Coordinates of C-alpha atoms in Angstrom, one line a residue:
X1 CA -79.5 -23.2 -36.6
X2 CA -81.6 -20.6 -38.4
X3 CA -79.9 -17.8 -40.5
X4 CA -78.5 -15.3 -38.1
X5 CA -80.3 -11.9 -37.7
X6 CA -83.2 -13.1 -39.8
X7 CA -86.9 -13.3 -38.7
X8 CA -88.6 -16.4 -40.2
X9 CA -91.9 -15.6 -41.9
X10 CA -92.8 -19.0 -43.4
X11 CA -91.3 -21.7 -45.6
X12 CA -91.4 -25.4 -46.6
X13 CA -89.4 -28.5 -47.1
X14 CA -88.9 -31.3 -49.6
X15 CA -90.9 -34.5 -49.2
X16 CA -87.8 -36.3 -47.8
X17 CA -86.9 -33.5 -45.4
X18 CA -83.5 -33.1 -46.9
X19 CA -84.1 -29.5 -48.1
X20 CA -85.6 -26.6 -46.1
X21 CA -86.5 -23.3 -47.6
X22 CA -87.7 -20.3 -45.5
X23 CA -88.9 -16.8 -46.1
X24 CA -87.0 -14.5 -43.8
X25 CA -86.8 -10.8 -43.1
X26 CA -83.3 -9.5 -42.2
X27 CA -83.1 -7.8 -38.8
X28 CA -81.1 -4.6 -38.6
X29 CA -80.5 -4.5 -42.3
X30 CA -78.5 -1.6 -43.6
X31 CA -80.5 1.2 -45.2
X32 CA -79.3 0.5 -48.7
X33 CA -80.3 -3.2 -48.4
X34 CA -83.8 -2.5 -46.9
X35 CA -85.6 -5.1 -44.9
X36 CA -87.5 -7.0 -47.6
X37 CA -88.3 -10.7 -47.1
X38 CA -86.1 -13.1 -49.2
X39 CA -85.5 -16.8 -49.5
X40 CA -82.9 -18.8 -47.5
X41 CA -82.3 -22.5 -48.4
X42 CA -80.6 -25.2 -46.4
X43 CA -79.7 -28.7 -47.6
X44 CA -79.3 -30.8 -44.4
X45 CA -76.0 -32.2 -45.7
X46 CA -74.7 -28.7 -45.7
X47 CA -73.7 -26.7 -42.5
X48 CA -75.8 -23.5 -43.0
X49 CA -78.6 -21.8 -44.7
X50 CA -77.7 -19.7 -47.7
X51 CA -79.4 -16.6 -49.1
X52 CA -81.0 -17.1 -52.5
X53 CA -80.0 -13.9 -54.3
X54 CA -82.5 -12.0 -56.3
X55 CA -85.5 -13.1 -54.2
X56 CA -86.1 -9.8 -52.4
X57 CA -89.8 -9.2 -51.7
X58 CA -90.8 -12.9 -51.6
X59 CA -94.3 -13.4 -50.2
X60 CA -94.9 -17.1 -50.9
X61 CA -92.8 -20.2 -51.5
X62 CA -94.0 -23.6 -52.7
X63 CA -91.9 -26.8 -52.9
X64 CA -92.9 -29.2 -55.7
X65 CA -94.2 -32.6 -54.6
X66 CA -91.0 -34.3 -56.0
X67 CA -88.8 -31.8 -54.2
X68 CA -86.9 -30.9 -57.3
X69 CA -88.2 -27.4 -57.9
X70 CA -89.2 -24.3 -55.8
X71 CA -91.8 -21.7 -56.8
X72 CA -91.7 -18.3 -55.2
X73 CA -93.7 -15.2 -55.6
X74 CA -91.8 -11.9 -55.7
X75 CA -91.7 -8.6 -57.6
X76 CA -89.2 -8.7 -60.5
X77 CA -87.6 -5.5 -59.4
X78 CA -87.5 -2.7 -56.9
X79 CA -89.7 -0.3 -58.9
X80 CA -92.7 -2.4 -59.5
X81 CA -95.7 -3.5 -57.4
X82 CA -96.6 -6.4 -59.6
X83 CA -95.8 -9.8 -58.1
X84 CA -94.5 -12.6 -60.5
X85 CA -94.3 -16.3 -60.1
X86 CA -90.7 -17.7 -60.4
X87 CA -89.4 -21.3 -60.4
X88 CA -85.9 -22.5 -59.7
X89 CA -84.2 -25.8 -59.2
X90 CA -84.1 -26.9 -55.5
X91 CA -80.3 -27.6 -55.9
X92 CA -79.9 -24.0 -57.1
X93 CA -78.6 -25.0 -60.5
X94 CA -79.5 -22.6 -63.2
X95 CA -81.4 -19.3 -62.7
X96 CA -85.0 -18.7 -61.7
X97 CA -87.5 -18.6 -64.5
X98 CA -90.7 -16.5 -64.5
X99 CA -93.8 -18.7 -65.1
X100 CA -96.6 -16.1 -64.7
X101 CA -98.0 -13.1 -62.9
X102 CA -99.8 -13.1 -59.6
X103 CA -103.3 -11.6 -59.9
X104 CA -103.9 -8.6 -57.5
X105 CA -106.9 -10.5 -56.0
X106 CA -104.8 -13.5 -55.0
X107 CA -103.8 -14.0 -51.4
X108 CA -100.3 -15.1 -50.5
X109 CA -101.6 -18.5 -49.5
X110 CA -101.2 -21.4 -52.0
X111 CA -100.4 -25.1 -52.3
X112 CA -99.1 -27.2 -55.1
X113 CA -100.9 -30.5 -55.9
X114 CA -99.1 -33.6 -57.0
X115 CA -100.4 -32.9 -60.6
X116 CA -98.5 -29.6 -60.5
X117 CA -101.7 -27.5 -60.3
X118 CA -101.8 -24.8 -57.7
X119 CA -104.7 -23.9 -55.5
X120 CA -104.6 -20.3 -54.2
X121 CA -107.1 -18.4 -52.0
X122 CA -108.3 -15.0 -53.3
X123 CA -110.2 -12.0 -52.0
X124 CA -108.8 -12.4 -48.5
X125 CA -109.9 -16.1 -48.2
X126 CA -113.5 -15.9 -49.5
X127 CA -112.8 -17.7 -52.7
X128 CA -110.1 -19.8 -54.4
X129 CA -108.5 -20.2 -57.9
X130 CA -106.9 -23.2 -59.5
X131 CA -103.8 -22.6 -61.6
X132 CA -103.0 -25.3 -64.1
X133 CA -99.5 -26.8 -63.8
X134 CA -99.1 -26.9 -67.6
X135 CA -99.2 -23.1 -67.9
X136 CA -102.9 -22.7 -68.9
X137 CA -105.2 -19.9 -67.8
X138 CA -106.3 -19.9 -64.1
X139 CA -109.8 -21.0 -63.4
X140 CA -112.4 -18.3 -62.5
X141 CA -112.6 -17.6 -58.8
X142 CA -114.9 -19.9 -56.9
X143 CA -116.6 -18.8 -53.6
X144 CA -116.0 -21.0 -50.6
X145 CA -119.6 -20.3 -49.7
X146 CA -120.7 -22.0 -52.9
X147 CA -118.3 -24.9 -52.0
X148 CA -120.2 -25.4 -48.8
X149 CA -118.4 -23.4 -46.1
X150 CA -118.8 -19.8 -44.8
X151 CA -115.9 -17.7 -43.6
X152 CA -112.3 -17.1 -44.8
X153 CA -110.2 -20.1 -45.8
X154 CA -106.6 -20.5 -46.8
X155 CA -104.8 -23.5 -48.4
X156 CA -102.3 -25.2 -46.1
X157 CA -101.3 -28.5 -47.8
X158 CA -102.3 -30.9 -50.6
X159 CA -103.4 -34.4 -49.8
X160 CA -101.8 -37.4 -51.7
X161 CA -102.9 -38.0 -55.3
X162 CA -104.8 -34.6 -55.5
X163 CA -107.4 -36.1 -53.2
X164 CA -108.0 -32.8 -51.5
X165 CA -106.6 -29.6 -50.1
X166 CA -106.5 -29.0 -46.3
X167 CA -107.6 -25.5 -45.4
X168 CA -107.2 -23.3 -42.3
X169 CA -110.2 -21.1 -41.8
X170 CA -111.7 -18.3 -39.7
X171 CA -115.3 -17.4 -39.1
X172 CA -117.5 -15.9 -36.4
X173 CA -120.1 -18.0 -34.6
X174 CA -122.4 -16.4 -32.0
X175 CA -119.9 -13.7 -31.4
X176 CA -117.0 -16.1 -31.0
X177 CA -114.1 -16.0 -33.4
X178 CA -113.4 -19.5 -34.7
X179 CA -110.2 -20.9 -36.1
X180 CA -110.7 -24.3 -37.7
X181 CA -109.7 -26.7 -40.3
X182 CA -111.6 -27.7 -43.5
X183 CA -111.0 -29.8 -46.5
X184 CA -111.7 -29.0 -50.2
X185 CA -112.3 -31.7 -52.7
X186 CA -110.9 -30.3 -56.0
X187 CA -112.9 -32.7 -58.1
X188 CA -116.3 -32.1 -56.8
X189 CA -115.6 -28.5 -55.7
X190 CA -117.2 -29.3 -52.3
X191 CA -115.7 -28.4 -48.9
X192 CA -116.5 -29.1 -45.3
X193 CA -115.3 -28.4 -41.8
X194 CA -113.1 -31.1 -40.2
X195 CA -112.0 -29.5 -36.9
X196 CA -113.8 -26.5 -35.3
X197 CA -110.8 -25.4 -33.1
X198 CA -107.3 -25.7 -34.5
X199 CA -104.7 -24.4 -36.9
X200 CA -101.6 -25.1 -39.0
X201 CA -103.0 -28.4 -40.3
X202 CA -100.8 -31.1 -41.8
X203 CA -101.6 -34.6 -43.1
X204 CA -99.3 -37.5 -42.4
X205 CA -99.8 -41.2 -42.9
X206 CA -103.6 -41.4 -42.1
X207 CA -103.4 -38.7 -39.5
X208 CA -104.4 -35.1 -39.4
X209 CA -102.0 -33.1 -37.3
X210 CA -102.8 -29.6 -36.0
X211 CA -102.2 -27.2 -33.2
X212 CA -104.2 -25.5 -30.5
X213 CA -102.3 -22.5 -29.2
X214 CA -98.8 -24.1 -28.4
X215 CA -99.9 -27.7 -28.3
X216 CA -99.7 -30.3 -31.1
X217 CA -102.6 -32.6 -31.6
X218 CA -103.4 -35.6 -33.9
X219 CA -106.6 -37.3 -35.0
X220 CA -107.1 -40.2 -37.4
X221 CA -108.1 -39.1 -40.9
X222 CA -109.9 -41.2 -43.6
X223 CA -108.3 -40.1 -46.8
X224 CA -111.1 -41.8 -48.9
X225 CA -114.0 -40.2 -47.1
X226 CA -112.1 -37.0 -46.2
X227 CA -113.3 -37.3 -42.6
X228 CA -111.7 -37.3 -39.2
X229 CA -112.3 -40.4 -37.0
X230 CA -112.4 -40.2 -33.2
X231 CA -111.1 -37.6 -30.8
X232 CA -107.9 -35.6 -31.1
X233 CA -104.9 -36.8 -29.1
X234 CA -102.4 -34.4 -27.5
X235 CA -98.8 -35.2 -28.8
X236 CA -96.6 -32.4 -27.3
X237 CA -96.7 -28.8 -26.3
X238 CA -94.3 -25.8 -26.1
X239 CA -94.4 -24.9 -29.8
X240 CA -93.8 -21.2 -30.5
X241 CA -96.8 -18.9 -30.8
X242 CA -95.9 -15.6 -32.4
X243 CA -99.3 -14.0 -31.6
X244 CA -101.6 -14.5 -28.6
X245 CA -104.4 -15.8 -30.9
X246 CA -102.5 -17.6 -33.6
X247 CA -101.9 -21.3 -33.2
X248 CA -98.3 -22.5 -33.4
X249 CA -96.8 -23.4 -36.7
X250 CA -94.9 -26.6 -37.6
X251 CA -94.2 -28.8 -40.6
X252 CA -94.0 -32.5 -41.2
X253 CA -92.7 -34.3 -44.3
X254 CA -94.1 -37.5 -45.9
X255 CA -91.1 -39.5 -44.6
X256 CA -91.8 -38.5 -41.0
X257 CA -89.5 -35.5 -40.3
X258 CA -91.1 -32.9 -38.0
X259 CA -90.0 -29.2 -38.0
X260 CA -90.9 -26.6 -35.4
X261 CA -89.6 -23.7 -33.3
X262 CA -90.1 -23.9 -29.5
X263 CA -91.0 -21.3 -27.0
X264 CA -94.8 -21.5 -26.2
X265 CA -96.7 -18.2 -26.1
X266 CA -94.0 -15.6 -26.9
X267 CA -96.0 -12.4 -26.3
X268 CA -97.6 -12.9 -22.9
X269 CA -95.2 -10.8 -20.8
X270 CA -95.1 -7.5 -22.7
X271 CA -95.2 -4.2 -20.8
X272 CA -95.4 -0.5 -21.4
X273 CA -92.4 1.8 -20.9
X274 CA -91.4 5.4 -21.3
X275 CA -88.1 6.2 -22.9
X276 CA -86.5 9.7 -23.1
X277 CA -84.1 10.8 -25.9
X278 CA -81.1 9.7 -23.8
X279 CA -82.4 6.2 -23.6
X280 CA -83.5 6.3 -19.9
X281 CA -86.4 3.8 -19.4
X282 CA -89.1 4.0 -16.8
X283 CA -92.4 2.1 -16.3
X284 CA -95.6 3.5 -17.6
X285 CA -97.4 0.9 -15.5
X286 CA -96.5 -2.4 -13.8
X287 CA -98.9 -4.4 -15.9
X288 CA -97.8 -7.4 -18.0
X289 CA -100.0 -8.4 -20.9
X290 CA -100.0 -9.8 -24.4
X291 CA -100.4 -6.3 -26.0
X292 CA -100.8 -6.7 -29.8
X293 CA -101.3 -4.7 -32.9
X294 CA -101.4 -0.9 -32.7
X295 CA -101.1 1.5 -29.7
X296 CA -102.4 5.0 -29.6
X297 CA -101.8 7.6 -26.8
X298 CA -104.5 10.1 -26.0
X299 CA -103.9 13.7 -27.0
X300 CA -103.5 14.7 -23.3
X301 CA -100.9 12.0 -22.8
X302 CA -102.6 10.3 -19.8
X303 CA -103.9 7.2 -21.5
X304 CA -103.0 4.6 -24.2
X305 CA -105.4 2.5 -26.2
X306 CA -104.2 -1.1 -26.5
X307 CA -105.3 -4.4 -28.1
X308 CA -105.6 -7.6 -26.1
X309 CA -107.0 -10.8 -27.4
X310 CA -109.4 -12.7 -25.1
X311 CA -110.0 -16.5 -24.7
X312 CA -112.4 -16.5 -27.6
X313 CA -109.7 -15.1 -29.9
X314 CA -111.6 -11.7 -30.1
X315 CA -109.3 -8.7 -30.2
X316 CA -110.7 -6.2 -27.6
X317 CA -109.9 -2.6 -27.0
X318 CA -108.4 -1.7 -23.6
X319 CA -107.2 1.6 -22.1
X320 CA -104.1 1.8 -20.0
X321 CA -103.7 4.8 -17.7
X322 CA -100.3 5.9 -16.5
X323 CA -99.5 4.5 -13.1
X324 CA -102.5 2.2 -13.0
X325 CA -101.9 -1.5 -12.2
X326 CA -104.4 -2.8 -14.8
X327 CA -105.9 -1.7 -18.0
X328 CA -109.7 -1.2 -18.4
X329 CA -111.6 -3.0 -21.1
X330 CA -113.9 -1.0 -23.4
X331 CA -117.2 -2.8 -23.1
X332 CA -118.7 -3.6 -26.5
X333 CA -120.5 -6.4 -28.1
X334 CA -118.3 -9.5 -29.0
X335 CA -116.5 -8.4 -32.1
X336 CA -112.9 -7.7 -33.1
X337 CA -111.9 -4.1 -32.3
X338 CA -109.5 -2.7 -34.9
X339 CA -108.1 0.7 -35.6
X340 CA -108.5 2.6 -32.3
X341 CA -108.4 6.4 -32.8
X342 CA -108.7 9.0 -30.0
X343 CA -111.0 12.0 -30.2
X344 CA -109.3 15.4 -29.8
X345 CA -110.6 15.8 -26.2
X346 CA -109.3 12.3 -25.1
X347 CA -112.7 11.2 -24.0
X348 CA -113.8 8.9 -26.9
X349 CA -112.4 6.4 -29.4
X350 CA -113.4 5.6 -32.9
X351 CA -113.2 1.8 -33.3
X352 CA -114.0 -0.6 -36.2
X353 CA -116.0 -3.6 -35.0
X354 CA -115.8 -6.8 -37.1
X355 CA -117.7 -10.0 -36.6
X356 CA -119.3 -10.8 -40.0
X357 CA -122.5 -9.2 -38.7
X358 CA -124.7 -6.6 -40.4
X359 CA -124.1 -4.3 -37.4
X360 CA -120.3 -4.2 -38.2
X361 CA -118.7 -0.8 -38.8
X362 CA -117.0 2.2 -37.2
X363 CA -118.4 3.1 -33.8
X364 CA -117.7 6.1 -31.6
X365 CA -117.3 5.0 -28.0
X366 CA -116.9 7.0 -24.8
X367 CA -114.0 5.7 -22.7
X368 CA -115.8 6.0 -19.4
X369 CA -118.9 4.3 -20.8
X370 CA -121.1 7.4 -20.0
X371 CA -122.8 7.3 -23.4
X372 CA -123.9 4.4 -25.6
X373 CA -121.7 3.5 -28.6
X374 CA -123.0 4.8 -31.9
X375 CA -122.2 3.6 -35.4
X376 CA -121.2 6.2 -37.9
X377 CA -120.1 4.0 -40.8
X378 CA -120.7 0.5 -42.3
X379 CA -118.2 -1.8 -43.9
X380 CA -118.4 -1.3 -47.7
X381 CA -118.6 -5.0 -48.6
X382 CA -118.3 -8.3 -46.8
X383 CA -114.7 -8.6 -47.9
X384 CA -113.6 -5.0 -47.2
X385 CA -113.1 -2.9 -44.0
X386 CA -112.9 0.8 -43.2
X387 CA -110.3 1.1 -40.5
X388 CA -110.1 4.5 -38.7
X389 CA -106.6 5.9 -38.6
X390 CA -106.9 9.5 -37.4
X391 CA -109.4 12.0 -35.9
X392 CA -109.1 15.6 -37.1
X393 CA -108.3 18.2 -34.4
X394 CA -111.5 20.0 -35.0
X395 CA -113.4 16.8 -34.3
X396 CA -115.3 16.9 -37.7
X397 CA -113.5 14.2 -39.8
X398 CA -112.1 10.7 -39.5
X399 CA -109.4 9.4 -41.9
X400 CA -109.9 5.7 -42.6
X401 CA -108.1 3.1 -44.7
X402 CA -110.2 0.8 -46.8
X403 CA -108.7 -2.6 -47.0
X404 CA -109.9 -5.1 -49.5
X405 CA -107.7 -8.2 -49.9
X406 CA -104.2 -6.9 -50.9
X407 CA -105.5 -3.4 -51.9
X408 CA -105.7 -0.4 -49.6
X409 CA -106.7 3.3 -50.1
X410 CA -107.7 6.2 -48.0
X411 CA -111.1 7.7 -47.3
X412 CA -112.5 10.7 -45.4
X413 CA -115.5 10.3 -43.2
X414 CA -117.4 13.5 -42.1
X415 CA -118.7 12.6 -38.6
X416 CA -122.5 12.8 -38.5
X417 CA -123.9 15.3 -35.9
X418 CA -126.9 13.2 -35.0
X419 CA -127.2 9.7 -33.6
X420 CA -128.4 7.2 -36.1
X421 CA -127.0 8.9 -39.1
X422 CA -124.2 7.3 -41.1
X423 CA -121.2 9.1 -42.7
X424 CA -120.8 9.1 -46.5
X425 CA -117.2 8.1 -47.0
X426 CA -115.3 10.0 -49.6
X427 CA -112.3 8.5 -51.6
X428 CA -109.1 10.5 -51.4
X429 CA -107.5 9.9 -54.8
X430 CA -103.7 9.3 -54.6
X431 CA -102.5 7.5 -57.7
X432 CA -101.3 3.9 -58.0
X433 CA -100.4 1.5 -55.3
X434 CA -101.6 1.1 -51.8
X435 CA -102.1 4.1 -49.5
X436 CA -103.2 4.1 -45.8
X437 CA -102.5 4.9 -42.2
X438 CA -103.2 8.6 -42.6
X439 CA -102.5 10.8 -39.5
X440 CA -103.6 14.5 -39.1
X441 CA -100.9 16.9 -37.8
X442 CA -101.9 18.6 -34.4
X443 CA -103.1 21.7 -36.3
X444 CA -105.0 19.7 -38.9
X445 CA -103.2 21.3 -41.8
X446 CA -101.0 18.3 -42.8
X447 CA -101.6 14.5 -43.2
X448 CA -98.8 11.9 -43.0
X449 CA -99.5 8.5 -44.5
X450 CA -97.9 5.4 -46.0
X451 CA -97.6 4.5 -49.6
X452 CA -96.0 1.7 -51.7
X453 CA -96.5 3.5 -55.0
X454 CA -92.7 3.7 -55.5
X455 CA -92.2 -0.1 -55.0
X456 CA -91.7 -0.1 -51.3
X457 CA -93.3 1.3 -48.2
X458 CA -92.6 5.0 -47.8
X459 CA -94.0 7.8 -45.6
X460 CA -95.4 10.8 -47.3
X461 CA -96.8 14.2 -46.1
X462 CA -99.4 16.3 -47.9
X463 CA -101.2 19.5 -47.1
X464 CA -104.9 19.2 -46.1
X465 CA -107.4 21.8 -47.0
X466 CA -111.2 21.9 -47.2
X467 CA -111.6 18.2 -46.4
X468 CA -109.1 16.9 -49.0
X469 CA -105.5 16.6 -49.9
X470 CA -104.0 19.8 -51.4
X471 CA -101.0 20.1 -53.6
X472 CA -98.2 17.6 -54.2
X473 CA -97.1 15.3 -51.4
X474 CA -93.5 14.9 -50.4
X475 CA -91.7 11.8 -49.4
X476 CA -90.2 12.3 -45.9
X477 CA -88.7 8.8 -45.5
X478 CA -85.8 9.7 -47.7
X479 CA -86.5 7.0 -50.3
X480 CA -85.1 4.4 -47.9
X481 CA -88.5 3.0 -46.7
X482 CA -90.7 3.7 -43.7
X483 CA -94.1 3.1 -42.1
X484 CA -96.5 3.9 -39.2
X485 CA -96.1 7.7 -38.9
X486 CA -96.6 9.5 -35.6
X487 CA -96.7 13.3 -35.1
X488 CA -94.9 15.1 -32.3
X489 CA -97.3 17.3 -30.3
X490 CA -95.7 20.5 -31.7
X491 CA -96.6 19.5 -35.2
X492 CA -93.1 20.1 -36.4
X493 CA -91.6 16.7 -35.7
X494 CA -92.8 13.5 -37.5
X495 CA -91.7 10.1 -36.5
X496 CA -91.8 6.8 -38.4
X497 CA -90.2 3.4 -38.2
X498 CA -87.6 2.0 -40.6
X499 CA -85.4 -1.1 -40.1
X500 CA -86.5 -1.3 -36.5
X501 CA -85.5 2.3 -35.7
X502 CA -87.8 5.2 -35.0
X503 CA -86.7 8.0 -37.3
X504 CA -87.4 11.7 -36.9
X505 CA -87.8 14.5 -39.5
X506 CA -88.6 18.2 -39.1
X507 CA -91.5 19.3 -41.2
X508 CA -91.7 22.8 -42.6
X509 CA -94.8 24.1 -44.4
X510 CA -93.7 27.6 -45.3
X511 CA -92.8 28.9 -47.8
X512 CA -93.2 25.4 -49.3
X513 CA -93.7 22.0 -47.8
X514 CA -90.4 20.3 -47.0
X515 CA -88.8 17.9 -44.6
X516 CA -85.3 17.6 -43.1
X517 CA -83.1 14.6 -43.6
X518 CA -84.2 11.7 -41.3
X519 CA -82.2 11.1 -38.1
X520 CA -82.5 8.2 -35.6
X521 CA -84.6 9.2 -32.5
X522 CA -84.8 5.7 -30.9
X523 CA -83.5 2.3 -31.7
X524 CA -86.7 0.2 -31.4
X525 CA -84.8 -3.1 -31.8
X526 CA -82.4 -2.3 -29.0
X527 CA -85.4 -1.3 -26.8
X528 CA -87.0 -4.7 -27.6
X529 CA -90.1 -3.1 -29.2
X530 CA -91.9 -5.7 -31.2
X531 CA -92.0 -5.3 -35.0
X532 CA -95.0 -3.5 -36.6
X533 CA -97.9 -5.8 -37.4
X534 CA -100.9 -5.2 -39.7
X535 CA -100.2 -1.6 -40.4
X536 CA -99.9 -0.6 -36.7
X537 CA -97.0 0.2 -34.4
X538 CA -96.5 -0.5 -30.7
X539 CA -95.1 2.9 -30.0
X540 CA -96.2 6.6 -29.9
X541 CA -94.7 9.9 -28.8
X542 CA -96.0 11.6 -25.6
X543 CA -96.8 15.3 -25.5
X544 CA -93.5 15.9 -23.6
X545 CA -91.5 14.4 -26.5
X546 CA -90.7 11.1 -24.8
X547 CA -91.4 7.7 -26.3
X548 CA -94.2 5.4 -25.0
X549 CA -93.6 1.8 -26.3
X550 CA -94.5 -1.8 -25.7
X551 CA -91.4 -3.8 -24.7
X552 CA -91.2 -7.5 -25.3
X553 CA -90.9 -9.9 -22.4
X554 CA -88.3 -12.4 -21.8
X555 CA -88.4 -15.3 -24.3
X556 CA -89.8 -13.2 -27.1
X557 CA -86.5 -12.7 -28.8
X558 CA -86.2 -13.9 -32.4
X559 CA -85.7 -17.7 -32.5
X560 CA -82.2 -18.8 -33.4
X561 CA -82.9 -22.5 -33.9
X562 CA -85.5 -24.9 -35.4
X563 CA -86.1 -28.3 -33.9
X564 CA -85.8 -31.2 -36.4
X565 CA -87.3 -34.5 -35.2
X566 CA -86.3 -37.5 -37.2
X567 CA -88.5 -40.7 -37.2
X568 CA -91.5 -38.7 -35.8
X569 CA -93.7 -41.4 -37.2
X570 CA -92.6 -43.8 -34.5
X571 CA -93.4 -41.3 -31.7
X572 CA -96.7 -40.5 -33.3
X573 CA -97.8 -44.1 -33.5
X574 CA -96.8 -44.8 -30.0
X575 CA -98.8 -41.8 -28.7
X576 CA -101.9 -42.8 -30.8
X577 CA -101.7 -46.4 -29.5
X578 CA -101.5 -45.3 -25.9
X579 CA -104.5 -43.0 -26.4
X580 CA -106.5 -45.9 -27.9
X581 CA -105.8 -48.1 -24.9

C-alpha cells in the first residue's frame, strides 16, 4: 500500500529491494501544512510507509549503490528558493546532513554512480554535470551535442562499475516528437542513441528494460560495447501512464525485484463539465478525450481551447464548442502547441509552436482557418521559450512567460500591426524568484500572476499602466500558497487554485489596491478535476460565473497500491527464451 492521501511523484529503492523511498505530495493538505512534496520511506519488513520529517519541498531523491544512504534535494527552509543537497542514513538513524548546494541551472534529474559521483542534467537537458562523490567541485557543464547526441537528455540510472549512464531523451525528427533512450560513457564523454521509441529505461542482468506507453519491453544489452542486441520483446502491459504521451514508469533492483503501479492510460476518458456555485454539474459536451495541460475559455464563453496529444506525441491545439460532439483541431505544422491564449474578440489564438526548428515561436492563428497563421515572436534561445499567457483587452499586447530551465520571468510583447514583423519582447522587472502566468483583468488595468519569491507559489496582483507594471503588487493568496489565476468577467472576482480547491477573492482598486480574504468557490478535488500541470490549470470561469472544468474519467484516481514482483528475473528469462525460439 502507498501512503494514504499522497500522490507519488518519483522515488527509488535499495539494490536488494528491501527499502523503498518515494517523493509524494499530500492530497487535501491543511492550509497551514501546504502541499509540498516530501519523502516517505518504507522498509519491507515494516507494515507502512513513514514520513521523513523535515523533507518538505524535495524535488529529487537518490539511493546510494550500497543502499545505506539516501540523498535528497530540498530547500533548507520555507523562506528560501535555494535547493540544497542533503544525505541521511537509509535506516533513518541520525539527522540529515547538508553536502552542497544545487546550482540554479541543474535539472531535477540525477543518478549516483557506484563510485559515489553524481551525474545531473542541466539547462533543461541540453548538457550534464558530474559531481564528485568526495565533495570536490562539480565539473563544467558538457553539452550533449558535443557528446554526440542532439536533443534533451536526462539521467535515469547508472550501469554497473561506472560503465555508463542510461539516459531518457526527447528530440524532434521531421516534425515528429521522439522519446528515446541513450547511453553516456562517463570515461570517454561520448553518447549514443540505443532505442528510438521508449522511456523509463532500466538495466538488469544483461537486459535493457523500457516502456512504450503502458507496455514493458526488454532487449539484450552488451555492457561492454554499450549496445543493444536484437529486437525488443514485450514482457507485460497495463502499467500506469500519468500522461497521454509519457511512457509508464517502473523500477527494478539488481536482485530482480520489480516495482510498478498498474492502470494503463489513466487520462483517456476525461470530459468537460459546467459546475454552478451550488455544485450542480452539467455536460459542456459529450466528448471523451485525453485533455491535458491548460484550458482557456473564449471571452464570449462559447468555446474552450484544449490540448490533446496525437499519436506522434505532438501536443496539438483543439477547440471545443459548447454542445458539439467533437472538438476541432487547429491546423498547424507539426509542432508542440503550448500556451494557448484567446484574442479579445474570441476569433484568434496566440500559440507557441515548439519543434526545435528555426520557425518556432509565437503565432497568431484564426480559429476558423480563414487567415494564415503569422509569427510575431521567436524563441529567445534554443533552451528557452516564450509562452503566451494573456492577451490585453485592447488587443495590443501579449503577456508571456519566458522559461529557461528552472528559471521563469515575465515579458510584454507589443503585437506588430503588419504581417512579417516580429515583436520586441520587453522584460517586466519583478525582483527575485520565478514569476509567470500573467493574466490581464477584463478592463486591462490589473494583472494577476504567480511568484515564488516568498519561498512558495503565491498569486499576486499589480496595477498595469502604459504597458508596464505600476506600483507595488499585493499578495492575494493570503500567504498560504496559490497558482493559476483566472479572472471573473466582472473584473472584481479573481480565482486561483490552492490545495486542490478553487479560491475566490474580491479585488478592489480604489482608493488603493486590495483583496478580500480568500474563500472556497469550488472543491476541485471533490469534482475530480486533475491537478495543475506545467503552470496550467484545467479549469476556467465562464462569463455567467459558472465553472468550466475538465473532469477525470474512471480509473484516473490517485493510485493506492504499488505492485511488487519478487523473482522477476525468472519471469524475464522465460519470456526472453520464448521469444528467441
